[in-house]
Coordinates of C-alpha atoms in Angstrom, one line a residue:
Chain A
X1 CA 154.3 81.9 323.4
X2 CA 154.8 82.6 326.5
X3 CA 155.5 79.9 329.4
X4 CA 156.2 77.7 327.1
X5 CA 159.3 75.8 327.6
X6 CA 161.7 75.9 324.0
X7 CA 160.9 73.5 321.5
X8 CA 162.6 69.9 321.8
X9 CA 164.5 67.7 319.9
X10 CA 163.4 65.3 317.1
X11 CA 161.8 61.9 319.3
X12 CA 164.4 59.4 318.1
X13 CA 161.3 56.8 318.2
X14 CA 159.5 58.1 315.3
X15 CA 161.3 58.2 312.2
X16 CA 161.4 62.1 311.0
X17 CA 160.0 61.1 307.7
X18 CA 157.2 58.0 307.7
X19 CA 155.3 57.5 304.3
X20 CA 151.9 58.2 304.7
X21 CA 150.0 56.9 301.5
X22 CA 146.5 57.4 301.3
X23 CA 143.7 54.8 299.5
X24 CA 140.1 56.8 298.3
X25 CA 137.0 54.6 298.9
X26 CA 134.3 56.1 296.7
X27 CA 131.2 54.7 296.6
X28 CA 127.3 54.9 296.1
X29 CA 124.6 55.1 298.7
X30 CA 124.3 52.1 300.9
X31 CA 126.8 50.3 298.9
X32 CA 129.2 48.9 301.9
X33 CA 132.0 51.8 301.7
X34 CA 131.7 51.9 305.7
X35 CA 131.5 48.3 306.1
X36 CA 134.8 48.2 303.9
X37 CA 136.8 50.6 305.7
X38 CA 135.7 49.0 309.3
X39 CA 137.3 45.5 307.9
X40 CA 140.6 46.5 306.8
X41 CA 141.4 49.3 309.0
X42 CA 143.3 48.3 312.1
X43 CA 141.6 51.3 314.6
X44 CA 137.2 51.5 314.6
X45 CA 136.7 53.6 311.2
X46 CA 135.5 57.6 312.4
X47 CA 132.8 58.3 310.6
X48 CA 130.5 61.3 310.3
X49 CA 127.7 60.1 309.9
X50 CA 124.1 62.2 309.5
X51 CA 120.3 60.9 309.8
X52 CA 119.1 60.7 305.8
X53 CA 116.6 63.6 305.9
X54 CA 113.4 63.6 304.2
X55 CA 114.4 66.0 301.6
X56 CA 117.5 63.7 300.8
X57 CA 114.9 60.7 299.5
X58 CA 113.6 61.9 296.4
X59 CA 117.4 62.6 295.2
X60 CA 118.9 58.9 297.1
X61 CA 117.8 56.2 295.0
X62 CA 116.6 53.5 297.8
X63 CA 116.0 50.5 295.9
X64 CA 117.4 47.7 298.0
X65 CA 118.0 50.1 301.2
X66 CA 114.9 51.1 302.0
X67 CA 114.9 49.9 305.5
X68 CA 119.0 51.8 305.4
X69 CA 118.2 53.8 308.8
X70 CA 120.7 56.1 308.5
X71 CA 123.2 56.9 305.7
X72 CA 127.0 58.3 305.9
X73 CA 127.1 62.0 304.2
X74 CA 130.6 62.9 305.2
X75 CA 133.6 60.8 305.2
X76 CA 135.1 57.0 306.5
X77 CA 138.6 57.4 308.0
X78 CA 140.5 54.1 308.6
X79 CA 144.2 53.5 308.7
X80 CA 146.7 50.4 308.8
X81 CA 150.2 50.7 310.0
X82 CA 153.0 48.9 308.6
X83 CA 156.1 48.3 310.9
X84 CA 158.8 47.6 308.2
X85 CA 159.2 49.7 306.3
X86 CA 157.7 52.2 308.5
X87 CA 154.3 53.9 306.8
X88 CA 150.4 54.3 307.2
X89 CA 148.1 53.4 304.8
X90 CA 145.3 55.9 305.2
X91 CA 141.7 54.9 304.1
X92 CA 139.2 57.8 303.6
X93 CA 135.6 56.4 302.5
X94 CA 134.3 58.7 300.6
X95 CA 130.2 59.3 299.3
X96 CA 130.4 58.8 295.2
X97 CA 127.8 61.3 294.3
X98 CA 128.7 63.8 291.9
X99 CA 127.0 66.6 294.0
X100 CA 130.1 65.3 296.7
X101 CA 133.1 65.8 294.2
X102 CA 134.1 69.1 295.7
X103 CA 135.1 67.2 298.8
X104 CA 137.2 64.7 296.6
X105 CA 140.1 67.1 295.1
X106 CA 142.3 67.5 298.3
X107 CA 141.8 63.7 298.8
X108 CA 143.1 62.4 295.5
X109 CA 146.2 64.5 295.4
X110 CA 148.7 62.6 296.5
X111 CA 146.7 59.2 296.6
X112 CA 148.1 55.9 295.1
X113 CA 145.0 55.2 293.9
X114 CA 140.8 54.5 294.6
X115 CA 138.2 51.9 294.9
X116 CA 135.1 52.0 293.2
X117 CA 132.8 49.6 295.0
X118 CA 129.9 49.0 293.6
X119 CA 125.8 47.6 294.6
X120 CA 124.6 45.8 291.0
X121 CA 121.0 46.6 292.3
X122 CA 122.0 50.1 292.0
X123 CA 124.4 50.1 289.4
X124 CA 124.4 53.5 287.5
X125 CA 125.4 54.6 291.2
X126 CA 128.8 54.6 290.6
X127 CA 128.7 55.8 287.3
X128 CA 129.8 59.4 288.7
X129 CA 133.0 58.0 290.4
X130 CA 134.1 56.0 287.6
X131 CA 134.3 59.0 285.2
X132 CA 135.7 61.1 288.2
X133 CA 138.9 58.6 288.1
X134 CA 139.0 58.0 284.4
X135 CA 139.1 61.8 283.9
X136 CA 142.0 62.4 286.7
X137 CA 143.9 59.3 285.4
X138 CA 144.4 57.7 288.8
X139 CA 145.0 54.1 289.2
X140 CA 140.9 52.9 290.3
X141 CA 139.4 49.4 290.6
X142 CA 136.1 48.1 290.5
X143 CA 135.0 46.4 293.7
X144 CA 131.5 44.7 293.5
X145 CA 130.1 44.3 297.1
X146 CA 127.8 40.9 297.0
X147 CA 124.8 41.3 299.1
X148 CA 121.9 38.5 299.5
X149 CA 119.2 38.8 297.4
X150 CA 121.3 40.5 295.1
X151 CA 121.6 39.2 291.3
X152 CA 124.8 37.9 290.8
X153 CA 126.6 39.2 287.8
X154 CA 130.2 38.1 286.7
X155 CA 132.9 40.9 286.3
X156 CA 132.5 40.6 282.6
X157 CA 129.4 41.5 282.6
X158 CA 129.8 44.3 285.1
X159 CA 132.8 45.6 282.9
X160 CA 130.1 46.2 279.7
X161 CA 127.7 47.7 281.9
X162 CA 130.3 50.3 283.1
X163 CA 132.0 50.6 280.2
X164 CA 135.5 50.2 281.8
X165 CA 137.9 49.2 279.8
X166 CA 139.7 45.7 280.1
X167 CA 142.3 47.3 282.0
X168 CA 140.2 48.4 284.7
X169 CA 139.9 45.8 287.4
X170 CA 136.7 44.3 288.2
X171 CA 136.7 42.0 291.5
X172 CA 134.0 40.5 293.5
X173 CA 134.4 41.1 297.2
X174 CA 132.5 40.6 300.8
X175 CA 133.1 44.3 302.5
X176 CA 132.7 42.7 305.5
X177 CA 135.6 39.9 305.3
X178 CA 139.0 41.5 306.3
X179 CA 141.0 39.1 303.9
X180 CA 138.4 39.9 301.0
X181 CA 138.5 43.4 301.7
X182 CA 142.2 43.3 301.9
X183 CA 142.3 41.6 298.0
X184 CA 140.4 44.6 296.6
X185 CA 143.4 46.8 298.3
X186 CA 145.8 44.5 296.7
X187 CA 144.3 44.6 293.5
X188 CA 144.2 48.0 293.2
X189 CA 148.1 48.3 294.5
X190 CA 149.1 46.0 291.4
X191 CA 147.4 47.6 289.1
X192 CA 149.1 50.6 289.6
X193 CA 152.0 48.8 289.3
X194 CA 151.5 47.3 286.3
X195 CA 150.3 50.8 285.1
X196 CA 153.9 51.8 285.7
X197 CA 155.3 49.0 284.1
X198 CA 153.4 49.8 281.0
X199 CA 154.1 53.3 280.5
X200 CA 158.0 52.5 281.4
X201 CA 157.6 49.4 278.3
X202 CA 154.4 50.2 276.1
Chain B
X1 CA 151.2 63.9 310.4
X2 CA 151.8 64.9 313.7
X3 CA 153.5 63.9 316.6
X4 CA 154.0 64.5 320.3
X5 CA 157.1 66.5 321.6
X6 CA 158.5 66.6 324.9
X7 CA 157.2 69.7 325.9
X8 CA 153.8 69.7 328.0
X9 CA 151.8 72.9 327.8
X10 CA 151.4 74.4 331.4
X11 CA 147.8 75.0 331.1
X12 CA 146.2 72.6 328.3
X13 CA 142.5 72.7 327.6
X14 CA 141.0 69.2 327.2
X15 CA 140.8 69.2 323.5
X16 CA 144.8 69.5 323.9
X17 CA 145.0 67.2 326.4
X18 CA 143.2 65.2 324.4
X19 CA 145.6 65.6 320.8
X20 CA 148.7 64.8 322.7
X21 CA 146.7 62.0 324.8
X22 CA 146.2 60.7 320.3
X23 CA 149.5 61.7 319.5
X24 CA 151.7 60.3 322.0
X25 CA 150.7 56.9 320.5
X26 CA 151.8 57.4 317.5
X27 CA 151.5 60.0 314.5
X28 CA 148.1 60.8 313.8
X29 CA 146.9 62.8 310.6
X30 CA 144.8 66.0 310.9
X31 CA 142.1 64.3 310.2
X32 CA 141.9 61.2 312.5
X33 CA 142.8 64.0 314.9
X34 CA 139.4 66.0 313.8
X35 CA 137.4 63.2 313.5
X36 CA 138.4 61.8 317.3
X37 CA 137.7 64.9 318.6
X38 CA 134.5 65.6 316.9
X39 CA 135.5 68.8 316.2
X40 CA 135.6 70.3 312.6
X41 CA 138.7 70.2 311.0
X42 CA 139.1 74.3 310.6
X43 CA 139.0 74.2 314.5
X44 CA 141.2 71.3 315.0
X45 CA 144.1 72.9 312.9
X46 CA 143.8 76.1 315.1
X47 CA 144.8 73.4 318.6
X48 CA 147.0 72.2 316.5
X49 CA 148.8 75.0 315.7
X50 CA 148.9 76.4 319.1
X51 CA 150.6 72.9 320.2
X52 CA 153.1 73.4 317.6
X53 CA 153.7 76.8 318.4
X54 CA 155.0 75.8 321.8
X55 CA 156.7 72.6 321.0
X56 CA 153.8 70.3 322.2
X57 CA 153.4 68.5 318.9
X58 CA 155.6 68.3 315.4
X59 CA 155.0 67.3 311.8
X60 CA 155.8 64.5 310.5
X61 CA 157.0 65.4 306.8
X62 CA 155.1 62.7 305.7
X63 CA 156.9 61.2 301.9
X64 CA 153.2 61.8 300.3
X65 CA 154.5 65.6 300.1
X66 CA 157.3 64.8 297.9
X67 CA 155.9 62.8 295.0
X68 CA 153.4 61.0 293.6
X69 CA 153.0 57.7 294.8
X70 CA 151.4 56.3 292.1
X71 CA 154.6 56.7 290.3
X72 CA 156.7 55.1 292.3
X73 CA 157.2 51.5 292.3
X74 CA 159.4 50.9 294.9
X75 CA 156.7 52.4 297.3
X76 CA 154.0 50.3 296.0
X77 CA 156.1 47.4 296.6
X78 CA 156.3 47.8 299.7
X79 CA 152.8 49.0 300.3
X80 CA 152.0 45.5 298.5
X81 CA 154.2 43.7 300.7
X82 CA 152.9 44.9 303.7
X83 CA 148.8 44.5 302.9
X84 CA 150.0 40.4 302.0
X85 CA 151.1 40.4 305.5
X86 CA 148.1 42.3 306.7
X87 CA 145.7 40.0 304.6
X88 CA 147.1 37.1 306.3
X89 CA 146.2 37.7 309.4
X90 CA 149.1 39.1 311.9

């Protein structure tokens, strides 16, 4: 282009190659995924976020969120940046609806694996993303999201009513707390670990 | 991921200004980028590629390109290792 001075050097403060590793959030309407992504990510989550229309409220279940204002229809973006080794974890929130998957398949390439968290008043929510990640075979966990005045179920019994096998992790977490939110992230990072470990020793 | 370089445009609209403003602090992905901007992401790459063009910005091969992570362990590891720290409380 020109008056445009050439093209420079390589920075020598940022490493030319810096692992970038990437952590899906899929979840149900009004299920946390926002408030998750706000606690662990180190910068204010960007979010797109859209006024629930009329026409969305006969296809939104709203038990338990009726007085849920607004509603996020596009995507959570966190990130958390490790210093040594040098790498980003980045945190996309994503809706779990199956009418949303086309926006999933550019999001899961590459991705070390997804979080599945989950409202029990709303349960059959997060049926769709469960079976999305079962299908594709990427590492997933279960999150459940405890809210007051929810019923509290143990993960046993959340397991049956998913049908996820015993593999699967279940975990109960606060989407709010930074350290719980931060467990469901380290769950999900051992388990595909010990997926590995499994199919290198079955 | 995208960085900034050491050239400056000579005539930078704000929404450059603004990328190299992001970028200068450390590399950003396309999306953060989009997202900060409000702009969509289609528009977004278009600035972005213009800043390339002239040496403003570079990519960052990032190592997601190269593999699978979920198949490596020694990345996991170290992704483990760091979210312990994180979960602590720096």
């Amino acid at each position: 282009m020109p008056g445009y001075a050439p093209t420079p050097k390589a920075d020598e403060h940022v490493p030319a190659s810096l692992a970038a590793l990437k952590i899906v959030i899929a979840g149900g309407f009004g299920v946390g995924r926002t408030t998750l992504v706000s606690a662990v990510s180190e910068i204010d989550p960007l979010t797109t976020e859209e006024y629930l229309t009329v026409a969305s409220a006969g296809t939104d279940r709203l038990t338990g969120v009726e007085h849920k204002a607004r509603t996020t229809v596009a995507m959570d973006f966190g990130r958390i940046t490790f210093r040594q080794p040098p790498m980003v974890l980045l945190l996309f929130g994503v809706p779990g609806q199956e009418r949303f998957w086309f926006t999933w398949q550019d999001l899961i390439t590459g991705a070390l694996g997804a979080v599945v968290l989950v409202d029990t008043r709303r349960l059959e929510s997060c049926f769709d993303a469960v079976d999305y990640f079962e299908q594709r075979g990427l590492p997933f966990v279960v999150a459940v999201n405890q809210f007051d005045g929810s019923h509290s179920y143990t993960p046993q019994e959340i397991r049956r009513a998913l049908d996820v096998t015993e593999q699967v992790p279940v975990v109960l977490c606060d989407a709010r707390e930074r350290r719980s939110a931060s467990e469901v992230l380290i769950t999900l990072v051992n388990h595909a670990l010990s997926r590995l470990s499994q199919r290198a020793h079955p | 991921m995208l960085r900034a370089g050491r050239v400056s445009p000579d005539e930078p609209s704000p929404e450059a200004k603004q990328v190299l403003q992001l970028c200068r602090a450390g590399p950003r992905s396309v999306a953060e980028i989009a997202a900060t901007l409000g702009l969509p992401v289609q528009v977004t790459k278009i600035i972005l590629s213009d800043l390339i063009d002239c040496g403003a910005l570079s990519f960052v091969v990032p190592t997601i390109t190269s593999g699978d992570p979920a198949s490596d362990p020694q990345l996991l590891e170290a992704v483990l290792a760091g979210l312990r720290a994180y979960a602590q409380g720096r």
